Amino acid sequence: MSHTHIPIYRAVMEDSTRWAEATRALLTERRQKLFNFIGSPGAGKTALLEALARALKGRVQFAVIEGDCAGTRDAERLAAEGVQAVQIVTGAGCHLPAESVHQVLRDLPATGLDFVLVENVGNLVCPAAFDIGETAKLAVLSVTEGEDKPLKYPTLFRQAAATVLTKVDLLPHLRFNLAKCRAALHQIKAAAPVFELSGKTGQGIGAFADWLLRQK
Ligand SMILES: Nc1nc2c(ncn2[C@@H]2O[C@H](COP(=O)(O)OP(=O)(O)O)[C@@H](O)[C@H]2O)c(=O)[nH]1
Ligand SMILES: [Mg+2]
């Protein structure tokens, strides 16, 4: 049995932390905020960003950084909404590396941009474990995933500055219990606000957009 993986893991984490710190410094210097949206594949993260693009138009300038294992579909969806969007392709990578995010951020305009919204690779585990220098992590959970997910993936929900509960337009067709979901978040000591919304109908998007603007 070799133990060499332990120092390698440590070195990777130290390197990652340095890039995250460089990102924090750049954001402070530019007076920009970076939000790291984390949720399962298909949770509705891109639909949420598309709805935000419509809700925030003319109120704030923002760019999007997309993370996926392959393809540029999500960046194209945001570009179609008139948003500057850059896709990072991670291949086998299960989360966005701090270094890649920093390099993309550096190439974004230094002025005239208030927010950078990052859609991390679809996954409730790895993106929660890596600091990318974000202002805040935001947890995205769709009602089709079940109300128990905060109990199973507490690291993400505990760290998140807000939990966004998506696809609430589907609630009449499901047995998803909102009270149980809130109780699960309370149980893991997630103090953050919960926003119930639908990227499809636009319900609840306004309240979440207003909250984001207050983080400016
Ligand atoms: N009914 C409903 N469907 C949604 C909503 N948001 C996303 N979807 C659907 O869920 C699927 C995944 O959405 P997408 O935004 O690509 O999720 P992502 O993988 O988290 O970025 C697509 O088929 C969307 O049309 C929503 O609020 N309501
Ligand atoms: Mg997506």
PDB file of N, CA and C in Angstrom, residues 157-210:
ATOM      1  N   PHE A 157     -25.156  22.163   1.488  1.00  0.00           N
ATOM      2  CA  PHE A 157     -26.269  22.983   1.986  1.00  0.00           C
ATOM      3  C   PHE A 157     -25.866  23.800   3.218  1.00  0.00           C
ATOM      4  N   ARG A 158     -24.917  23.271   3.999  1.00  0.00           N
ATOM      5  CA  ARG A 158     -24.437  23.990   5.181  1.00  0.00           C
ATOM      6  C   ARG A 158     -23.617  25.218   4.793  1.00  0.00           C
ATOM      7  N   GLN A 159     -22.852  25.082   3.696  1.00  0.00           N
ATOM      8  CA  GLN A 159     -21.982  26.190   3.273  1.00  0.00           C
ATOM      9  C   GLN A 159     -22.708  27.262   2.480  1.00  0.00           C
ATOM     10  N   ALA A 160     -23.810  26.872   1.843  1.00  0.00           N
ATOM     11  CA  ALA A 160     -24.450  27.762   0.868  1.00  0.00           C
ATOM     12  C   ALA A 160     -25.018  29.016   1.538  1.00  0.00           C
ATOM     13  N   ALA A 161     -24.848  30.148   0.847  1.00  0.00           N
ATOM     14  CA  ALA A 161     -25.403  31.423   1.345  1.00  0.00           C
ATOM     15  C   ALA A 161     -26.908  31.463   1.103  1.00  0.00           C
ATOM     16  N   ALA A 162     -27.393  30.608   0.207  1.00  0.00           N
ATOM     17  CA  ALA A 162     -28.838  30.468  -0.020  1.00  0.00           C
ATOM     18  C   ALA A 162     -29.083  29.117  -0.675  1.00  0.00           C
ATOM     19  N   THR A 163     -30.270  28.565  -0.431  1.00  0.00           N
ATOM     20  CA  THR A 163     -30.692  27.363  -1.151  1.00  0.00           C
ATOM     21  C   THR A 163     -31.800  27.772  -2.112  1.00  0.00           C
ATOM     22  N   VAL A 164     -31.628  27.394  -3.371  1.00  0.00           N
ATOM     23  CA  VAL A 164     -32.629  27.706  -4.378  1.00  0.00           C
ATOM     24  C   VAL A 164     -33.366  26.410  -4.719  1.00  0.00           C
ATOM     25  N   LEU A 165     -34.650  26.397  -4.443  1.00  0.00           N
ATOM     26  CA  LEU A 165     -35.480  25.233  -4.704  1.00  0.00           C
ATOM     27  C   LEU A 165     -36.194  25.464  -6.036  1.00  0.00           C
ATOM     28  N   THR A 166     -35.783  24.691  -7.045  1.00  0.00           N
ATOM     29  CA  THR A 166     -36.281  24.952  -8.396  1.00  0.00           C
ATOM     30  C   THR A 166     -37.429  24.012  -8.792  1.00  0.00           C
ATOM     31  N   LYS A 167     -38.055  24.333  -9.916  1.00  0.00           N
ATOM     32  CA  LYS A 167     -39.116  23.532 -10.537  1.00  0.00           C
ATOM     33  C   LYS A 167     -40.368  23.444  -9.667  1.00  0.00           C
ATOM     34  N   VAL A 168     -40.652  24.492  -8.874  1.00  0.00           N
ATOM     35  CA  VAL A 168     -41.832  24.423  -8.000  1.00  0.00           C
ATOM     36  C   VAL A 168     -43.138  24.360  -8.803  1.00  0.00           C
ATOM     37  N   ASP A 169     -43.068  24.677 -10.106  1.00  0.00           N
ATOM     38  CA  ASP A 169     -44.266  24.519 -10.956  1.00  0.00           C
ATOM     39  C   ASP A 169     -44.711  23.057 -11.036  1.00  0.00           C
ATOM     40  N   LEU A 170     -43.785  22.136 -10.719  1.00  0.00           N
ATOM     41  CA  LEU A 170     -44.108  20.700 -10.793  1.00  0.00           C
ATOM     42  C   LEU A 170     -44.706  20.148  -9.494  1.00  0.00           C
ATOM     43  N   LEU A 171     -44.741  20.969  -8.446  1.00  0.00           N
ATOM     44  CA  LEU A 171     -45.193  20.480  -7.134  1.00  0.00           C
ATOM     45  C   LEU A 171     -46.555  19.773  -7.150  1.00  0.00           C
ATOM     46  N   PRO A 172     -47.533  20.285  -7.922  1.00  0.00           N
ATOM     47  CA  PRO A 172     -48.841  19.603  -7.929  1.00  0.00           C
ATOM     48  C   PRO A 172     -48.771  18.153  -8.421  1.00  0.00           C
ATOM     49  N   HIS A 173     -47.696  17.816  -9.147  1.00  0.00           N
ATOM     50  CA  HIS A 173     -47.566  16.457  -9.702  1.00  0.00           C
ATOM     51  C   HIS A 173     -46.706  15.547  -8.842  1.00  0.00           C
ATOM     52  N   LEU A 174     -46.161  16.093  -7.745  1.00  0.00           N
ATOM     53  CA  LEU A 174     -45.178  15.335  -6.953  1.00  0.00           C
ATOM     54  C   LEU A 174     -45.644  15.171  -5.513  1.00  0.00           C
ATOM     55  N   ARG A 175     -44.907  14.338  -4.779  1.00  0.00           N
ATOM     56  CA  ARG A 175     -45.187  14.220  -3.343  1.00  0.00           C
ATOM     57  C   ARG A 175     -44.101  14.921  -2.533  1.00  0.00           C
ATOM     58  N   PHE A 176     -43.451  15.868  -3.168  1.00  0.00           N
ATOM     59  CA  PHE A 176     -42.389  16.609  -2.487  1.00  0.00           C
ATOM     60  C   PHE A 176     -43.013  17.419  -1.360  1.00  0.00           C
ATOM     61  N   ASN A 177     -42.427  17.297  -0.155  1.00  0.00           N
ATOM     62  CA  ASN A 177     -42.976  17.971   1.014  1.00  0.00           C
ATOM     63  C   ASN A 177     -42.068  19.160   1.393  1.00  0.00           C
ATOM     64  N   LEU A 178     -42.556  20.363   1.108  1.00  0.00           N
ATOM     65  CA  LEU A 178     -41.752  21.568   1.353  1.00  0.00           C
ATOM     66  C   LEU A 178     -41.366  21.705   2.827  1.00  0.00           C
ATOM     67  N   ALA A 179     -42.313  21.396   3.712  1.00  0.00           N
ATOM     68  CA  ALA A 179     -42.051  21.531   5.151  1.00  0.00           C
ATOM     69  C   ALA A 179     -40.930  20.572   5.566  1.00  0.00           C
ATOM     70  N   LYS A 180     -40.963  19.347   5.002  1.00  0.00           N
ATOM     71  CA  LYS A 180     -39.912  18.370   5.332  1.00  0.00           C
ATOM     72  C   LYS A 180     -38.554  18.842   4.810  1.00  0.00           C
ATOM     73  N   CYS A 181     -38.558  19.455   3.634  1.00  0.00           N
ATOM     74  CA  CYS A 181     -37.306  19.952   3.061  1.00  0.00           C
ATOM     75  C   CYS A 181     -36.722  21.047   3.949  1.00  0.00           C
ATOM     76  N   ARG A 182     -37.581  21.971   4.377  1.00  0.00           N
ATOM     77  CA  ARG A 182     -37.128  23.036   5.281  1.00  0.00           C
ATOM     78  C   ARG A 182     -36.641  22.441   6.616  1.00  0.00           C
ATOM     79  N   ALA A 183     -37.327  21.396   7.096  1.00  0.00           N
ATOM     80  CA  ALA A 183     -36.919  20.745   8.346  1.00  0.00           C
ATOM     81  C   ALA A 183     -35.554  20.074   8.173  1.00  0.00           C
ATOM     82  N   ALA A 184     -35.327  19.478   6.996  1.00  0.00           N
ATOM     83  CA  ALA A 184     -34.032  18.839   6.720  1.00  0.00           C
ATOM     84  C   ALA A 184     -32.922  19.889   6.734  1.00  0.00           C
ATOM     85  N   LEU A 185     -33.178  21.039   6.137  1.00  0.00           N
ATOM     86  CA  LEU A 185     -32.179  22.117   6.123  1.00  0.00           C
ATOM     87  C   LEU A 185     -31.912  22.618   7.544  1.00  0.00           C
ATOM     88  N   HIS A 186     -32.980  22.706   8.329  1.00  0.00           N
ATOM     89  CA  HIS A 186     -32.854  23.141   9.727  1.00  0.00           C
ATOM     90  C   HIS A 186     -32.032  22.117  10.516  1.00  0.00           C
ATOM     91  N   GLN A 187     -32.316  20.831  10.255  1.00  0.00           N
ATOM     92  CA  GLN A 187     -31.627  19.745  10.968  1.00  0.00           C
ATOM     93  C   GLN A 187     -30.116  19.763  10.754  1.00  0.00           C
ATOM     94  N   ILE A 188     -29.689  20.095   9.536  1.00  0.00           N
ATOM     95  CA  ILE A 188     -28.228  20.122   9.278  1.00  0.00           C
ATOM     96  C   ILE A 188     -27.630  21.495   9.607  1.00  0.00           C
ATOM     97  N   LYS A 189     -28.458  22.366  10.171  1.00  0.00           N
ATOM     98  CA  LYS A 189     -28.030  23.714  10.597  1.00  0.00           C
ATOM     99  C   LYS A 189     -27.651  24.606   9.412  1.00  0.00           C
ATOM    100  N   ALA A 190     -28.424  24.496   8.342  1.00  0.00           N
ATOM    101  CA  ALA A 190     -28.261  25.407   7.200  1.00  0.00           C
ATOM    102  C   ALA A 190     -29.102  26.645   7.511  1.00  0.00           C
ATOM    103  N   ALA A 191     -28.404  27.731   7.830  1.00  0.00           N
ATOM    104  CA  ALA A 191     -29.118  28.930   8.286  1.00  0.00           C
ATOM    105  C   ALA A 191     -29.600  29.807   7.129  1.00  0.00           C
ATOM    106  N   ALA A 192     -29.163  29.477   5.929  1.00  0.00           N
ATOM    107  CA  ALA A 192     -29.377  30.355   4.777  1.00  0.00           C
ATOM    108  C   ALA A 192     -30.844  30.444   4.350  1.00  0.00           C
ATOM    109  N   PRO A 193     -31.210  31.539   3.671  1.00  0.00           N
ATOM    110  CA  PRO A 193     -32.580  31.638   3.159  1.00  0.00           C
ATOM    111  C   PRO A 193     -32.856  30.612   2.059  1.00  0.00           C
ATOM    112  N   VAL A 194     -34.124  30.254   1.909  1.00  0.00           N
ATOM    113  CA  VAL A 194     -34.542  29.308   0.869  1.00  0.00           C
ATOM    114  C   VAL A 194     -35.446  30.058  -0.107  1.00  0.00           C
ATOM    115  N   PHE A 195     -35.130  29.960  -1.399  1.00  0.00           N
ATOM    116  CA  PHE A 195     -35.959  30.595  -2.422  1.00  0.00           C
ATOM    117  C   PHE A 195     -36.658  29.515  -3.233  1.00  0.00           C
ATOM    118  N   GLU A 196     -37.984  29.569  -3.260  1.00  0.00           N
ATOM    119  CA  GLU A 196     -38.762  28.606  -4.036  1.00  0.00           C
ATOM    120  C   GLU A 196     -39.089  29.265  -5.363  1.00  0.00           C
ATOM    121  N   LEU A 197     -38.669  28.647  -6.465  1.00  0.00           N
ATOM    122  CA  LEU A 197     -38.881  29.315  -7.753  1.00  0.00           C
ATOM    123  C   LEU A 197     -38.974  28.321  -8.914  1.00  0.00           C
ATOM    124  N   SER A 198     -39.326  28.874 -10.050  1.00  0.00           N
ATOM    125  CA  SER A 198     -39.385  28.084 -11.274  1.00  0.00           C
ATOM    126  C   SER A 198     -38.716  28.859 -12.404  1.00  0.00           C
ATOM    127  N   GLY A 199     -37.680  28.250 -12.970  1.00  0.00           N
ATOM    128  CA  GLY A 199     -37.034  28.860 -14.128  1.00  0.00           C
ATOM    129  C   GLY A 199     -37.955  28.831 -15.335  1.00  0.00           C
ATOM    130  N   LYS A 200     -38.913  27.907 -15.302  1.00  0.00           N
ATOM    131  CA  LYS A 200     -39.814  27.727 -16.449  1.00  0.00           C
ATOM    132  C   LYS A 200     -40.912  28.797 -16.470  1.00  0.00           C
ATOM    133  N   THR A 201     -41.599  28.969 -15.329  1.00  0.00           N
ATOM    134  CA  THR A 201     -42.704  29.947 -15.307  1.00  0.00           C
ATOM    135  C   THR A 201     -42.243  31.329 -14.841  1.00  0.00           C
ATOM    136  N   GLY A 202     -41.069  31.393 -14.212  1.00  0.00           N
ATOM    137  CA  GLY A 202     -40.575  32.680 -13.706  1.00  0.00           C
ATOM    138  C   GLY A 202     -41.053  32.979 -12.292  1.00  0.00           C
ATOM    139  N   GLN A 203     -41.925  32.119 -11.761  1.00  0.00           N
ATOM    140  CA  GLN A 203     -42.414  32.288 -10.384  1.00  0.00           C
ATOM    141  C   GLN A 203     -41.238  32.328  -9.399  1.00  0.00           C
ATOM    142  N   GLY A 204     -41.213  33.338  -8.527  1.00  0.00           N
ATOM    143  CA  GLY A 204     -40.190  33.420  -7.486  1.00  0.00           C
ATOM    144  C   GLY A 204     -38.834  33.945  -7.945  1.00  0.00           C
ATOM    145  N   ILE A 205     -38.646  34.132  -9.244  1.00  0.00           N
ATOM    146  CA  ILE A 205     -37.341  34.594  -9.753  1.00  0.00           C
ATOM    147  C   ILE A 205     -37.060  36.023  -9.270  1.00  0.00           C
ATOM    148  N   GLY A 206     -38.100  36.854  -9.248  1.00  0.00           N
ATOM    149  CA  GLY A 206     -37.939  38.260  -8.846  1.00  0.00           C
ATOM    150  C   GLY A 206     -37.364  38.383  -7.448  1.00  0.00           C
ATOM    151  N   ALA A 207     -37.899  37.608  -6.513  1.00  0.00           N
ATOM    152  CA  ALA A 207     -37.443  37.686  -5.116  1.00  0.00           C
ATOM    153  C   ALA A 207     -35.979  37.255  -5.010  1.00  0.00           C
ATOM    154  N   PHE A 208     -35.624  36.206  -5.760  1.00  0.00           N
ATOM    155  CA  PHE A 208     -34.230  35.740  -5.719  1.00  0.00           C
ATOM    156  C   PHE A 208     -33.295  36.761  -6.378  1.00  0.00           C
ATOM    157  N   ALA A 209     -33.744  37.341  -7.498  1.00  0.00           N
ATOM    158  CA  ALA A 209     -32.932  38.363  -8.188  1.00  0.00           C
ATOM    159  C   ALA A 209     -32.709  39.565  -7.267  1.00  0.00           C
ATOM    160  N   ASP A 210     -33.754  39.967  -6.537  1.00  0.00           N
ATOM    161  CA  ASP A 210     -33.623  41.099  -5.600  1.00  0.00           C
ATOM    162  C   ASP A 210     -32.612  40.773  -4.503  1.00  0.00           C
TER     163      ASP A 210
END
